[in-house]
Amino acid sequence: MSLFLGLDSSTQSLSACVIDAEGGEFVAEEHVHFGSDLPHYGLESGFAAGTEDGEIFSNPLMWLEAVDLLFARLVTKNVPLEKVVAVSGCGQQHGSVFLNSQFESSLDQLSAGSSLVAQLGGVFSRPVSPIWMDSSTSSQCEEITQSLGGAEEVCRRSGSVAIERFTGPQIRKFAQQDPTAYRETTTIHLVSSFLASVLSGRSVAIDTGDGAGMNLMNLTNGSWDGELLTATAPDLGAKLPPVSPSATITGKVAPYFAEKYGLNTNCQVVLWSGDNPGSLVGMGAAQPGKVVISLGTSDTLFAAMPQPVTDPRGFGHVFGNPMGGFMSLICFRNGSLAREAVKEQFELSWQDFELTGLARTEPANGQRVMLPFVADEITPRVSSSAMIPCGWEGQPSAAECVRGVLEGQFLNMKYHADWLGVETEEILLTGGASENDGIAQTAADIFGKKVRRLEISGSAALGAALRAAVAVGDSDLARLEEVFSAPTPGRDLLPRPEYTSRYQDLEKVFAEALRKHFAVQ
Ligand code: ADP
Ligand code: XUL
């Protein structure tokens, strides 16, 4: 039996997926929820606001403690870790980890007699990690854009215009605000490459999938772009690890994991990638022609693309596809945030979303829409703190708000995905909220496409396991996808034709509301 382990360090949790590639079976799934399993960090959803407007931080020590806890749980469940041939992983994208000169030597000396937190507590030159929800770097984005001679040039090189949450602008802000700590920083990692380094017991490369989310990598050659580095922060080239193809094998797992948790001493580590690139693979969408919508903490819509095509509106991104080529991605920050806000406001359960919300209202809410942004949004870039109901005379009811948030979110996605140009008959749905049949049906009706779901909702961890199997084993991705990424029979939802024209009209109402309230074209 050859097992492969995939890990996913996302915003709210760390997940593991173990597969038997030859036998075609899922062997184990395991999770550590940062808020409930590690409450002593005080980060209920895995992050906290900083002191300045728009700042959002997480704690890299919490991610390390989660790694120890996750492996301990796999051992308790008798998962045969000695049979794991290779491990890979993925992380929430864009987040950065700032490390000092002790990083490499501390990794090299990790002892199984103590914890990761106890041994790596002193390696950070910055105690916090800014993450993808941070929107505090507008002035740094402007400065980088000006240095390069305009947004189009930044986009041509890096696949995205300068974006607040991307790592480059975040690094620039840190270098400006705390030049001493920046000077003491010897290595800057992404969440993915940081954890890949811990597993490898040495500092390893950033992969081209996640590296593209930094505004620092040149898409055409998959290397750091000298001009973007210079425009971002002093001496940055010396602080960044190299960038390498996602399929790179970094070497054997650190002895720490073999001794402490029984991983095989020959177990290989494959570079980690971003959670969305990982999910592209897990969903069986690494070949062009399929569109995936992930409903996690953020909502994302992505697809593989053979050649980079950039979003004329500047909201979308091009990342590296871990299996080669490129992928497009559009991120919507008010994903579960907005759905949870409605759920909490009206004290509903997720089941009530279907029973109280969707069942008691008519599709299209009487041709009225809600602009579904309870916090600042990335796509489109708008500042907001509450949903805006458009067309109601009084206050909308709880049921209308449930329908309004969901319809508003999928209309917003459809409106902003028109540049992708992918012809597809079906949408693959993943992420925590994809479990909800009412939410999935709303997506099917609004996009007018069949919606399909996989057996497991953790497609990013699965993608990591599949990548490990392809990079190290002799497995063929197409065969693995047929077994592990096949949509579950009986879970498909078809668009209901009686609502098609209603939703086509509602799209125009939504676009008009965006124009009126936020001047979005
Ligand atoms: P991430 O990987 O970004 O941390 P997940 O994909 O695990 O997030 O999704 C977690 C979110 O899914 C939760 O925050 C919750 O809002 C949402 N969720 C979980 N179950 C349901 C459900 N049955 N209906 C709607 N949303 C759900
Ligand atoms: C993508 C993005 C988020 C994070 C967290 O650009 O910012 O989807 O990867 O999941």
XYZ file of C-alpha atoms and ligand atoms in Angstrom:
558
model
C 0.000 0.000 0.000
C 1.453 3.411 -1.052
C -0.138 6.264 0.814
C 0.085 9.982 0.021
C -0.632 12.752 2.499
C -2.032 16.173 1.561
C -2.279 19.041 4.062
C -4.166 22.326 3.789
C -3.420 25.223 6.144
C -6.368 27.494 5.407
C -7.775 30.549 7.156
C -9.757 28.723 9.823
C -8.272 25.249 9.994
C -5.535 22.785 9.108
C -6.756 19.666 7.278
C -5.204 16.385 6.241
C -6.259 13.959 3.535
C -4.575 10.560 3.171
C -5.121 8.545 -0.003
C -4.102 5.089 -1.167
C -3.210 5.918 -4.768
C -2.978 2.340 -6.074
C -5.945 1.017 -4.158
C -8.019 4.060 -5.130
C -9.247 4.728 -1.584
C -9.524 7.581 0.849
C -7.719 6.359 3.967
C -8.237 9.263 6.385
C -9.398 12.849 6.734
C -8.562 14.932 9.804
C -8.910 18.561 10.858
C -7.667 21.008 13.463
C -9.888 24.080 13.859
C -7.810 27.016 14.999
C -10.627 28.669 16.976
C -12.023 25.668 18.844
C -8.954 23.386 19.060
C -6.407 26.094 19.870
C -8.490 28.662 21.787
C -5.460 29.978 23.737
C -4.428 31.999 20.642
C -7.678 33.953 20.915
C -8.273 33.821 17.146
C -11.803 32.489 16.886
C -11.790 32.349 13.081
C -8.011 32.135 12.650
C -7.303 35.861 12.395
C -7.658 39.204 14.184
C -7.794 42.850 13.157
C -4.668 44.952 13.726
C -4.589 48.469 15.111
C -4.712 50.214 11.723
C -7.698 50.267 9.405
C -7.793 47.196 7.176
C -5.035 45.260 8.947
C -5.673 41.551 9.475
C -3.109 39.275 11.097
C -2.724 35.663 12.048
C -0.197 33.946 14.303
C 2.398 31.637 12.706
C 2.922 29.861 16.052
C -0.710 28.768 15.915
C -0.108 27.205 12.495
C 2.873 25.301 13.950
C 0.937 24.053 16.954
C -1.803 22.899 14.579
C 0.767 20.789 12.669
C 1.798 18.939 15.849
C -1.831 18.451 16.894
C -2.883 17.184 13.463
C -0.107 14.580 13.307
C -0.890 13.499 16.882
C -4.523 12.986 15.862
C -3.537 10.941 12.812
C -1.437 8.726 15.116
C -4.317 8.354 17.594
C -6.534 7.221 14.720
C -3.950 4.578 13.772
C -3.369 6.006 10.303
C -0.357 4.000 9.052
C 1.961 6.979 8.611
C 4.946 4.682 7.968
C 3.313 3.842 4.624
C 3.179 7.473 3.451
C 5.460 7.703 0.422
C 5.184 11.471 -0.053
C 3.540 14.499 1.485
C 2.615 17.851 0.004
C 0.342 20.651 1.055
C -1.124 24.036 0.401
C -1.767 27.192 2.358
C -4.072 30.180 2.351
C -2.572 32.396 -0.332
C -0.651 35.684 0.036
C 0.028 35.492 3.824
C 3.665 36.119 4.764
C 5.997 34.822 7.467
C 9.011 36.948 8.436
C 11.989 34.980 9.738
C 15.341 35.816 11.311
C 18.821 34.302 11.024
C 17.956 31.481 13.461
C 15.367 29.977 11.134
C 17.620 27.622 9.193
C 19.640 26.359 12.169
C 16.524 25.848 14.314
C 14.924 23.777 11.540
C 18.078 21.742 11.203
C 18.138 20.948 14.929
C 14.484 20.074 15.514
C 14.280 17.436 18.239
C 11.365 15.032 18.614
C 11.556 15.485 22.387
C 9.948 18.913 22.233
C 7.220 20.720 20.286
C 7.508 22.851 17.136
C 6.295 25.901 19.055
C 8.915 25.453 21.800
C 11.718 25.050 19.267
C 10.698 27.580 16.623
C 9.346 30.310 18.890
C 12.512 32.386 18.405
C 12.755 32.308 14.593
C 10.337 35.125 13.755
C 11.461 38.677 13.018
C 7.798 39.669 13.126
C 5.460 37.932 15.567
C 2.403 38.254 13.325
C 1.648 37.280 9.735
C -0.515 39.559 7.597
C -3.005 37.400 5.653
C -5.139 37.651 2.516
C -7.918 39.578 4.261
C -5.618 42.532 4.954
C -6.522 45.567 2.859
C -4.230 48.127 4.507
C -1.608 48.608 1.762
C -3.302 50.917 -0.772
C -0.507 53.499 -0.650
C 2.154 50.795 -1.163
C 0.187 49.460 -4.154
C 0.153 52.954 -5.655
C 3.887 53.397 -5.097
C 4.740 50.053 -6.725
C 2.414 50.838 -9.642
C 4.040 54.228 -10.185
C 7.567 52.785 -10.072
C 6.671 50.293 -12.801
C 4.971 52.949 -14.936
C 1.350 51.898 -14.483
C -1.078 49.159 -13.446
C -0.974 47.488 -16.858
C 2.760 46.910 -16.609
C 2.471 45.358 -13.117
C -0.303 43.128 -14.464
C 1.635 42.185 -17.612
C 4.579 41.048 -15.505
C 2.943 39.501 -12.447
C -0.540 38.489 -13.698
C -2.344 40.953 -11.402
C -2.392 44.681 -10.839
C -0.869 45.632 -7.454
C -3.362 44.307 -4.888
C -3.531 45.129 -1.183
C -3.545 41.534 0.066
C -0.703 40.375 -2.192
C 2.601 39.720 -0.472
C 4.739 42.338 -2.247
C 2.724 45.361 -1.063
C 2.555 43.764 2.421
C 6.349 43.420 2.499
C 6.762 47.032 1.370
C 4.561 48.246 4.208
C 6.518 46.249 6.800
C 9.848 47.546 5.419
C 8.542 51.134 5.663
C 6.968 50.821 9.108
C 9.649 48.816 10.852
C 12.912 49.117 8.904
C 14.938 47.614 11.760
C 12.864 44.436 11.947
C 12.849 44.300 8.144
C 16.675 44.484 8.123
C 16.803 41.657 10.659
C 14.567 39.550 8.426
C 16.698 37.055 6.550
C 13.899 35.027 4.913
C 10.336 35.815 3.896
C 8.083 32.828 3.263
C 4.486 32.355 2.219
C 2.272 30.265 4.527
C 2.710 27.374 2.070
C 6.504 27.527 1.748
C 6.939 28.159 5.491
C 5.126 24.955 6.397
C 6.827 23.033 3.569
C 10.132 24.176 5.104
C 9.117 22.926 8.544
C 8.190 19.516 7.113
C 11.448 19.399 5.158
C 13.626 20.541 8.074
C 15.194 23.255 5.901
C 14.133 26.418 4.103
C 12.629 25.424 0.725
C 11.396 27.208 -2.409
C 8.117 28.980 -3.103
C 6.191 27.263 -5.922
C 5.026 29.059 -9.082
C 1.353 28.540 -8.167
C 1.458 30.462 -4.891
C 4.421 32.650 -5.944
C 2.208 34.303 -8.543
C 0.083 35.760 -5.735
C 2.811 38.117 -4.561
C 3.083 40.793 -7.297
C 6.756 39.791 -7.398
C 7.020 36.883 -9.831
C 7.318 37.274 -13.565
C 4.707 35.014 -15.135
C 6.558 34.512 -18.389
C 9.642 32.914 -16.847
C 8.400 31.827 -13.411
C 11.215 33.711 -11.601
C 11.382 36.767 -9.384
C 11.050 39.946 -11.447
C 14.022 42.259 -10.744
C 12.065 45.472 -11.320
C 9.154 44.393 -9.148
C 11.598 43.430 -6.361
C 13.335 46.809 -6.565
C 10.036 48.669 -6.554
C 8.864 46.726 -3.489
C 11.563 46.789 -0.797
C 15.346 47.094 -0.351
C 17.434 43.975 -0.678
C 14.336 41.852 -1.212
C 15.948 39.419 -3.644
C 18.296 38.239 -0.885
C 15.423 37.589 1.534
C 13.168 35.558 -0.766
C 13.663 31.834 -1.228
C 13.992 30.756 -4.860
C 10.847 30.078 -6.866
C 10.532 26.564 -8.349
C 7.978 24.479 -10.267
C 5.230 23.065 -8.033
C 6.251 19.450 -8.728
C 9.714 19.944 -7.184
C 10.671 17.323 -4.592
C 12.439 19.066 -1.709
C 13.915 15.886 -0.206
C 13.045 13.654 2.724
C 10.785 14.639 5.586
C 12.579 16.105 8.638
C 13.639 13.421 11.160
C 11.404 15.233 13.711
C 8.276 13.881 11.979
C 9.667 10.392 11.469
C 10.737 10.004 15.097
C 7.770 11.686 16.697
C 4.858 10.517 14.546
C 6.234 7.473 12.746
C 6.390 8.904 9.244
C 8.678 6.806 7.080
C 12.250 8.166 7.108
C 12.190 7.907 3.287
C 8.942 9.877 2.954
C 9.500 12.651 0.401
C 8.227 16.226 0.607
C 6.851 17.926 -2.515
C 6.671 21.736 -2.627
C 3.479 23.197 -1.244
C 1.239 25.534 -3.246
C -1.652 27.916 -2.589
C -5.039 26.599 -1.466
C -6.760 27.618 -4.693
C -4.130 26.085 -7.007
C -4.334 22.989 -4.770
C -8.088 22.909 -5.080
C -7.863 23.186 -8.881
C -6.014 19.858 -8.851
C -8.255 18.241 -6.213
C -11.385 19.143 -8.164
C -10.054 17.412 -11.279
C -9.919 20.749 -13.083
C -6.194 21.042 -13.812
C -6.861 20.605 -17.539
C -8.587 23.631 -19.163
C -12.358 23.479 -19.698
C -13.786 23.301 -16.167
C -14.836 26.099 -13.828
C -14.630 25.667 -10.050
C -16.392 27.768 -7.424
C -15.056 27.368 -3.900
C -17.290 28.592 -1.061
C -14.867 28.789 1.874
C -14.004 31.684 4.150
C -13.562 33.602 0.893
C -15.443 32.588 -2.231
C -13.263 31.998 -5.256
C -13.981 31.165 -8.873
C -11.164 29.648 -10.889
C -10.243 27.705 -13.988
C -7.144 26.330 -15.680
C -5.968 28.347 -18.682
C -3.362 27.397 -21.287
C -2.154 30.972 -21.821
C -2.391 33.881 -19.386
C -5.357 36.181 -20.074
C -5.739 39.084 -17.668
C -8.943 40.676 -16.352
C -9.587 44.010 -18.109
C -11.327 45.291 -14.959
C -8.222 44.460 -12.866
C -9.999 42.314 -10.229
C -8.976 38.842 -11.421
C -5.566 37.177 -11.242
C -3.394 34.736 -13.130
C -1.532 32.164 -11.016
C 0.622 29.185 -11.942
C -1.315 25.942 -12.414
C 0.571 23.375 -10.268
C 0.222 20.815 -13.069
C 1.682 23.196 -15.681
C 0.333 26.235 -17.529
C -1.742 28.840 -15.733
C -4.991 29.359 -13.877
C -7.279 32.342 -13.519
C -8.783 33.257 -10.181
C -11.290 35.760 -8.893
C -11.586 36.150 -5.128
C -14.644 37.458 -3.272
C -13.806 38.436 0.296
C -17.414 38.533 1.563
C -17.917 34.781 1.112
C -18.808 32.959 4.310
C -18.388 36.263 6.164
C -21.574 37.632 4.628
C -23.509 34.344 4.812
C -22.553 33.989 8.478
C -23.569 37.602 9.193
C -27.110 36.896 7.950
C -27.188 33.593 9.821
C -26.211 35.303 13.079
C -28.393 38.386 12.624
C -31.537 36.249 12.373
C -30.304 33.445 14.672
C -30.653 30.791 11.978
C -28.959 27.432 11.441
C -27.522 26.431 8.062
C -30.538 24.182 7.683
C -32.796 27.193 8.261
C -31.075 28.803 5.303
C -32.885 26.279 3.148
C -36.033 25.749 5.171
C -36.759 29.252 6.434
C -34.928 31.257 3.813
C -35.071 29.742 0.375
C -38.250 27.679 0.772
C -40.311 30.688 1.888
C -39.293 33.072 -0.868
C -39.574 33.050 -4.632
C -36.422 32.837 -6.761
C -35.261 36.367 -7.708
C -36.921 37.936 -4.608
C -39.550 39.755 -6.728
C -36.790 41.147 -9.018
C -35.035 42.853 -6.098
C -31.370 42.427 -5.242
C -29.055 42.897 -2.292
C -25.499 44.120 -2.605
C -23.993 41.385 -0.415
C -21.011 43.108 1.159
C -20.957 43.159 4.976
C -17.296 44.232 4.901
C -14.935 45.793 2.361
C -14.957 43.763 -0.854
C -12.145 42.866 -3.251
C -14.302 42.098 -6.327
C -15.465 44.742 -6.974
C -13.264 46.956 -4.797
C -15.822 48.663 -2.601
C -15.892 49.883 0.935
C -18.956 48.594 2.777
C -20.061 47.535 6.244
C -23.608 46.240 5.695
C -25.685 44.633 2.956
C -27.660 47.088 0.838
C -31.177 45.948 -0.061
C -32.313 47.523 -3.346
C -36.016 47.766 -4.152
C -37.579 47.053 -0.745
C -39.855 49.654 0.780
C -39.507 48.527 4.381
C -37.000 46.195 6.010
C -36.614 42.885 4.154
C -37.592 39.791 6.167
C -35.086 37.188 7.403
C -36.092 34.869 4.549
C -35.619 37.630 1.979
C -32.183 38.407 3.413
C -31.120 34.764 3.134
C -32.147 34.671 -0.505
C -30.781 38.174 -1.061
C -27.276 37.403 0.195
C -26.994 34.198 -1.835
C -28.430 35.605 -5.052
C -26.341 38.768 -4.685
C -23.165 36.714 -4.236
C -23.714 34.479 -7.279
C -24.864 37.394 -9.459
C -21.718 39.282 -8.452
C -19.583 36.257 -9.363
C -21.247 35.799 -12.736
C -20.937 39.490 -13.546
C -17.211 39.558 -12.738
C -16.327 36.262 -14.440
C -17.318 37.284 -17.954
C -13.686 37.801 -19.053
C -12.649 34.183 -18.438
C -14.064 32.950 -21.729
C -14.291 29.305 -20.565
C -17.073 27.408 -22.311
C -18.447 24.958 -19.785
C -21.656 23.039 -19.252
C -21.091 22.441 -15.560
C -19.705 24.104 -12.477
C -17.741 22.204 -9.869
C -18.606 23.386 -6.367
C -16.410 22.936 -3.277
C -15.670 24.505 0.139
C -17.596 24.354 3.425
C -20.779 26.011 2.129
C -21.025 23.734 -0.927
C -22.520 21.105 1.420
C -25.679 23.192 1.543
C -28.113 22.024 -1.153
C -30.028 25.309 -1.137
C -26.861 27.283 -1.752
C -25.786 24.855 -4.496
C -29.221 25.063 -6.193
C -29.065 28.860 -6.154
C -25.685 28.671 -7.920
C -27.114 26.282 -10.539
C -30.123 28.550 -11.203
C -28.130 31.766 -11.491
C -25.312 30.402 -13.647
C -27.772 28.282 -15.633
C -25.381 25.304 -15.373
C -25.340 21.893 -13.771
C -23.595 22.062 -10.380
C -21.514 19.049 -9.346
C -19.860 18.237 -6.017
C -17.249 15.741 -4.869
C -17.482 13.297 -1.996
C -15.188 15.372 0.208
C -15.408 19.126 0.670
C -11.655 19.483 1.349
C -10.529 19.621 -2.265
C -7.349 21.593 -1.480
C -5.926 18.878 0.820
C -6.950 16.226 -1.723
C -5.198 18.236 -4.440
C -2.029 18.231 -2.343
C -2.206 14.445 -1.918
C -2.735 13.995 -5.668
C 0.204 16.302 -6.448
C 2.405 14.269 -4.098
C 1.317 11.035 -5.809
C 2.041 12.373 -9.302
C 5.380 13.968 -8.375
C 6.811 11.031 -6.432
C 4.845 7.924 -7.369
C 4.273 6.620 -10.858
C 0.640 7.708 -10.819
C -1.049 9.304 -13.773
C -3.158 12.347 -12.840
C -6.005 11.479 -15.232
C -6.402 8.059 -13.596
C -6.256 9.505 -10.071
C -8.835 12.152 -10.953
C -11.248 9.492 -12.198
C -11.065 7.775 -8.836
C -10.702 10.609 -6.319
C -12.148 13.683 -8.038
C -15.223 12.160 -9.651
C -18.388 14.101 -8.764
C -20.519 12.097 -6.359
C -23.438 10.417 -8.155
C -26.820 11.725 -7.039
C -25.502 15.037 -5.716
C -25.729 17.025 -8.960
C -28.152 19.923 -9.114
C -29.629 21.056 -12.410
C -30.632 24.634 -13.243
C -34.397 25.016 -13.193
C -35.417 26.283 -16.669
C -38.511 28.082 -15.348
C -36.228 30.610 -13.614
C -33.712 31.219 -16.398
C -35.203 34.376 -17.866
C -36.035 35.741 -14.405
C -32.395 35.483 -13.427
C -31.200 36.953 -16.710
C -33.314 40.027 -15.954
C -32.093 40.075 -12.355
C -28.493 40.238 -13.553
C -29.270 43.588 -15.188
C -30.924 44.820 -11.988
C -27.793 43.791 -10.039
C -25.395 45.518 -12.454
C -27.488 48.686 -12.235
C -27.455 48.541 -8.404
C -23.652 48.192 -8.427
C -23.404 51.236 -10.681
C -25.814 53.281 -8.613
C -24.407 52.546 -5.160
C -20.712 52.057 -5.857
C -20.169 53.559 -9.332
C -18.895 50.113 -10.451
C -18.982 49.747 -14.254
P -11.576 27.698 4.616
O -10.926 26.509 3.939
O -11.533 28.934 3.789
O -11.106 27.935 6.027
P -13.981 26.031 4.429
O -13.996 25.702 2.986
O -13.612 24.956 5.408
O -13.120 27.353 4.737
O -15.433 26.582 4.791
C -15.742 26.976 6.089
C -17.031 27.773 6.079
O -18.086 27.010 5.481
C -17.519 28.103 7.458
O -16.968 29.333 7.864
C -19.030 28.187 7.290
O -19.411 29.541 7.116
C -19.317 27.474 5.990
N -20.227 26.334 6.127
C -19.996 25.145 6.722
N -21.085 24.344 6.634
C -22.036 25.044 5.968
C -23.393 24.772 5.547
N -23.986 23.609 5.805
N -24.051 25.737 4.868
C -23.444 26.912 4.593
N -22.191 27.222 4.963
C -21.487 26.305 5.651
C -7.130 34.144 -3.185
C -7.367 34.533 -1.770
C -8.053 33.572 -0.849
C -7.043 32.869 0.036
C -7.691 32.161 1.212
O -6.521 35.136 -3.926
O -6.983 35.592 -1.342
O -8.855 32.661 -1.537
O -6.270 31.972 -0.724
O -8.327 31.022 0.901
